[in-house]
């Protein structure tokens, strides 16, 4: 490991509204404060950052996570390790479909996931999530990111006026990764504003999602369902979305305050293994 000083790097936008690739940085190096500040600013500007071709250890992943804020605690230690991996450090989660002794070794194992904000069912949701790819299937399993800012900025004014100042209820029930499938009971839930103001950028973003948002508070279920459906459809329009096609060694960080993400289906008989960390939230969404 080398300590970098005043590293120059390029920020290359991936789409008009969301995502940028950072080129020219090796995250195995410890970066200097000025470089970290520039990366942090790029994250605020683009909501999702991509670093390709990284060869990093778990210690590096934790160090990089801290460039963006305090590490979020994840209380889910691995029970098994796949061939070739002998440990998992605290606060790193495996996202994987690999099974050992008939049991999944990681979280969110199989298939498609609807758009969602990580941890929106908590009073203080995590600010960010990092995902580092170690094994990927030959096709599928893309992760899609939608800009909540672009969706808010272009929302129909009548719909905006109707929902401005309202709050919504969000459930966690990952018995399923798709809306309306599996159990209906929440294992945890929280209420937040339908439109969230990002505490660092001051910009407003749509803050509801298809997977976890159940109700606009104070509206009859039928009216709430219709409004939410319109918001989901608008928020997921292709022009607001960056689709990430994974390569081994990609590291992504996304901002859960102003973006949602979803996952495409992939072959269940092909291995997919990612390491995931989170950046803790510091405020209640407002
Ligand atoms: C997630 O939603 O946190 C996982 C996304 C993925 O597996 O691509």
Coordinates of C-alpha atoms in Angstrom, one line a residue, residues 28-250:
X28 CA -5.8 0.3 -2.6
X29 CA -3.8 3.5 -1.9
X30 CA -4.5 5.6 1.1
X31 CA -5.7 8.9 -0.4
X32 CA -4.8 12.4 0.9
X33 CA -7.4 14.8 2.4
X34 CA -7.7 17.0 -0.7
X35 CA -8.4 14.0 -3.0
X36 CA -10.9 12.6 -0.5
X37 CA -12.7 16.0 -0.5
X38 CA -12.9 16.0 -4.3
X39 CA -14.3 12.5 -4.5
X40 CA -16.8 13.4 -1.8
X41 CA -17.9 16.4 -3.8
X42 CA -18.1 14.3 -7.0
X43 CA -20.4 11.9 -5.1
X44 CA -22.7 14.8 -4.0
X45 CA -22.7 16.1 -7.6
X46 CA -23.4 12.8 -9.3
X47 CA -25.2 10.6 -6.6
X48 CA -23.4 7.5 -7.9
X49 CA -19.7 6.9 -8.4
X50 CA -18.1 4.1 -10.2
X51 CA -14.4 2.9 -9.8
X52 CA -13.5 0.2 -12.3
X53 CA -10.7 -2.3 -12.0
X54 CA -10.1 -2.2 -8.3
X55 CA -8.2 -4.9 -6.5
X56 CA -8.8 -4.2 -2.9
X57 CA -8.9 -6.0 0.4
X58 CA -11.7 -5.8 3.0
X59 CA -9.6 -3.4 5.1
X60 CA -9.4 -1.1 2.0
X61 CA -13.2 -1.3 1.5
X62 CA -13.8 -0.2 5.1
X63 CA -11.2 2.7 4.7
X64 CA -12.8 3.8 1.4
X65 CA -16.3 3.7 3.1
X66 CA -15.0 6.2 5.7
X67 CA -14.1 8.7 3.0
X68 CA -17.9 9.3 2.8
X69 CA -18.8 9.3 6.4
X70 CA -19.0 7.0 9.5
X71 CA -19.4 3.2 8.6
X72 CA -22.9 1.9 9.1
X73 CA -23.1 -1.1 11.4
X74 CA -24.4 -4.3 9.8
X75 CA -25.4 -6.9 12.3
X76 CA -25.3 -9.9 10.0
X77 CA -22.1 -12.0 10.3
X78 CA -21.5 -14.6 7.6
X79 CA -22.2 -18.2 8.6
X80 CA -20.2 -19.7 5.7
X81 CA -17.5 -18.5 3.4
X82 CA -17.4 -19.5 -0.2
X83 CA -14.3 -21.3 -1.6
X84 CA -11.4 -18.9 -1.6
X85 CA -12.6 -16.6 1.1
X86 CA -11.8 -17.3 4.7
X87 CA -13.1 -14.3 6.6
X88 CA -15.5 -11.4 6.6
X89 CA -14.7 -8.3 8.7
X90 CA -17.3 -6.7 10.9
X91 CA -19.6 -4.2 9.0
X92 CA -19.1 -5.9 5.7
X93 CA -22.0 -7.9 4.2
X94 CA -21.9 -10.4 1.5
X95 CA -24.5 -10.0 -1.2
X96 CA -24.5 -13.4 -2.9
X97 CA -26.6 -16.3 -4.3
X98 CA -23.9 -18.8 -3.4
X99 CA -25.1 -21.6 -1.2
X100 CA -22.9 -23.7 1.1
X101 CA -24.4 -26.8 2.8
X102 CA -27.8 -25.8 1.2
X103 CA -27.8 -22.4 2.9
X104 CA -27.2 -19.0 1.3
X105 CA -24.0 -17.4 2.4
X106 CA -25.1 -13.8 1.8
X107 CA -28.0 -11.5 1.8
X108 CA -30.3 -10.6 -1.2
X109 CA -29.4 -13.8 -3.0
X110 CA -31.6 -14.3 -6.0
X111 CA -33.0 -12.4 -8.9
X112 CA -34.7 -9.2 -9.6
X113 CA -35.2 -6.4 -7.1
X114 CA -37.6 -3.5 -7.4
X115 CA -36.4 0.1 -7.0
X116 CA -35.7 1.0 -3.4
X117 CA -33.7 3.2 -1.0
X118 CA -31.6 1.2 1.4
X119 CA -32.8 1.5 5.0
X120 CA -35.7 3.8 4.3
X121 CA -37.6 1.8 6.9
X122 CA -35.3 3.3 9.6
X123 CA -35.8 6.7 11.4
X124 CA -32.3 7.7 10.3
X125 CA -31.6 5.8 7.1
X126 CA -28.0 5.1 5.9
X127 CA -26.7 7.9 3.6
X128 CA -24.8 5.7 1.3
X129 CA -24.0 2.1 0.2
X130 CA -20.9 0.7 -1.4
X131 CA -20.8 -2.5 -3.5
X132 CA -17.6 -4.2 -4.6
X133 CA -17.9 -7.0 -7.1
X134 CA -15.9 -10.2 -6.7
X135 CA -17.8 -12.7 -8.9
X136 CA -20.5 -12.0 -11.5
X137 CA -22.8 -14.1 -13.7
X138 CA -22.1 -14.2 -17.5
X139 CA -25.2 -12.0 -18.1
X140 CA -27.9 -10.2 -16.0
X141 CA -27.7 -9.0 -12.5
X142 CA -27.2 -5.3 -13.6
X143 CA -27.9 -2.7 -11.0
X144 CA -30.0 0.3 -12.1
X145 CA -29.9 3.7 -10.4
X146 CA -32.6 6.4 -10.7
X147 CA -32.1 10.0 -9.9
X148 CA -34.6 11.3 -7.4
X149 CA -33.5 14.9 -8.2
X150 CA -34.3 14.6 -11.9
X151 CA -37.6 13.0 -11.1
X152 CA -38.5 15.7 -8.6
X153 CA -37.4 18.5 -11.0
X154 CA -39.6 17.2 -13.8
X155 CA -42.6 16.1 -11.8
X156 CA -46.0 17.2 -13.0
X157 CA -46.7 20.5 -11.0
X158 CA -50.3 19.3 -10.0
X159 CA -48.9 16.0 -8.6
X160 CA -46.1 17.9 -6.9
X161 CA -48.6 20.4 -5.3
X162 CA -50.8 17.5 -4.1
X163 CA -47.9 15.7 -2.3
X164 CA -45.8 18.7 -1.1
X165 CA -45.5 18.6 2.7
X166 CA -46.9 15.0 2.9
X167 CA -45.2 12.0 4.5
X168 CA -45.2 8.4 3.5
X169 CA -44.9 5.1 5.3
X170 CA -42.1 2.6 4.4
X171 CA -42.0 -1.1 5.3
X172 CA -39.1 -3.5 5.4
X173 CA -40.1 -7.0 4.4
X174 CA -37.4 -8.6 2.4
X175 CA -39.2 -11.9 2.5
X176 CA -39.5 -10.6 -1.0
X177 CA -37.5 -8.3 -3.3
X178 CA -40.6 -7.4 -5.4
X179 CA -43.6 -5.3 -4.5
X180 CA -46.7 -7.3 -3.5
X181 CA -45.0 -10.7 -3.4
X182 CA -44.5 -12.6 -0.2
X183 CA -45.6 -11.6 3.3
X184 CA -47.4 -8.3 4.0
X185 CA -46.3 -7.8 7.6
X186 CA -43.5 -5.3 8.1
X187 CA -40.5 -6.3 10.2
X188 CA -39.7 -2.6 10.6
X189 CA -41.2 0.6 9.3
X190 CA -40.7 4.4 9.3
X191 CA -42.4 7.6 8.0
X192 CA -40.5 10.2 6.0
X193 CA -41.4 13.2 3.7
X194 CA -42.5 12.2 0.2
X195 CA -40.0 14.8 -1.1
X196 CA -36.7 14.9 0.8
X197 CA -34.2 17.8 0.9
X198 CA -30.7 16.6 0.8
X199 CA -28.9 18.0 3.8
X200 CA -25.6 18.6 1.9
X201 CA -26.7 19.7 -1.5
X202 CA -30.0 21.5 -0.5
X203 CA -31.7 19.8 -3.6
X204 CA -35.0 18.1 -3.4
X205 CA -35.5 14.5 -4.4
X206 CA -38.5 12.2 -4.7
X207 CA -38.2 9.9 -1.6
X208 CA -40.6 7.0 -2.1
X209 CA -39.9 3.7 -3.8
X210 CA -41.8 0.8 -5.4
X211 CA -40.4 -1.9 -3.1
X212 CA -40.9 -0.4 0.3
X213 CA -43.4 2.5 0.3
X214 CA -46.9 1.5 1.4
X215 CA -48.9 4.6 2.0
X216 CA -49.0 8.4 1.8
X217 CA -50.0 9.3 5.3
X218 CA -53.5 10.9 5.7
X219 CA -54.9 9.7 2.4
X220 CA -57.3 6.9 1.8
X221 CA -55.5 3.7 0.6
X222 CA -57.0 3.9 -2.9
X223 CA -56.0 7.5 -3.5
X224 CA -52.6 6.9 -2.0
X225 CA -52.1 3.8 -4.3
X226 CA -52.9 5.8 -7.4
X227 CA -50.6 8.7 -6.5
X228 CA -47.8 6.4 -5.5
X229 CA -48.1 4.4 -8.8
X230 CA -47.8 7.6 -10.7
X231 CA -44.7 8.6 -8.7
X232 CA -43.1 5.2 -9.1
X233 CA -43.7 5.2 -12.9
X234 CA -42.3 8.8 -13.2
X235 CA -39.3 8.1 -11.0
X236 CA -38.2 5.0 -13.0
X237 CA -38.3 6.6 -16.4
X238 CA -35.3 5.4 -18.5
X239 CA -34.1 9.0 -18.9
X240 CA -33.4 9.3 -15.1
X241 CA -31.7 5.9 -14.9
X242 CA -28.1 4.7 -15.2
X243 CA -27.8 0.9 -15.8
X244 CA -24.6 -0.6 -14.4
X245 CA -23.3 -3.7 -16.2
X246 CA -20.9 -5.2 -13.7
X247 CA -17.3 -6.3 -14.2
X248 CA -15.2 -8.0 -11.6
X249 CA -13.3 -5.3 -9.6
X250 CA -16.0 -2.6 -9.9

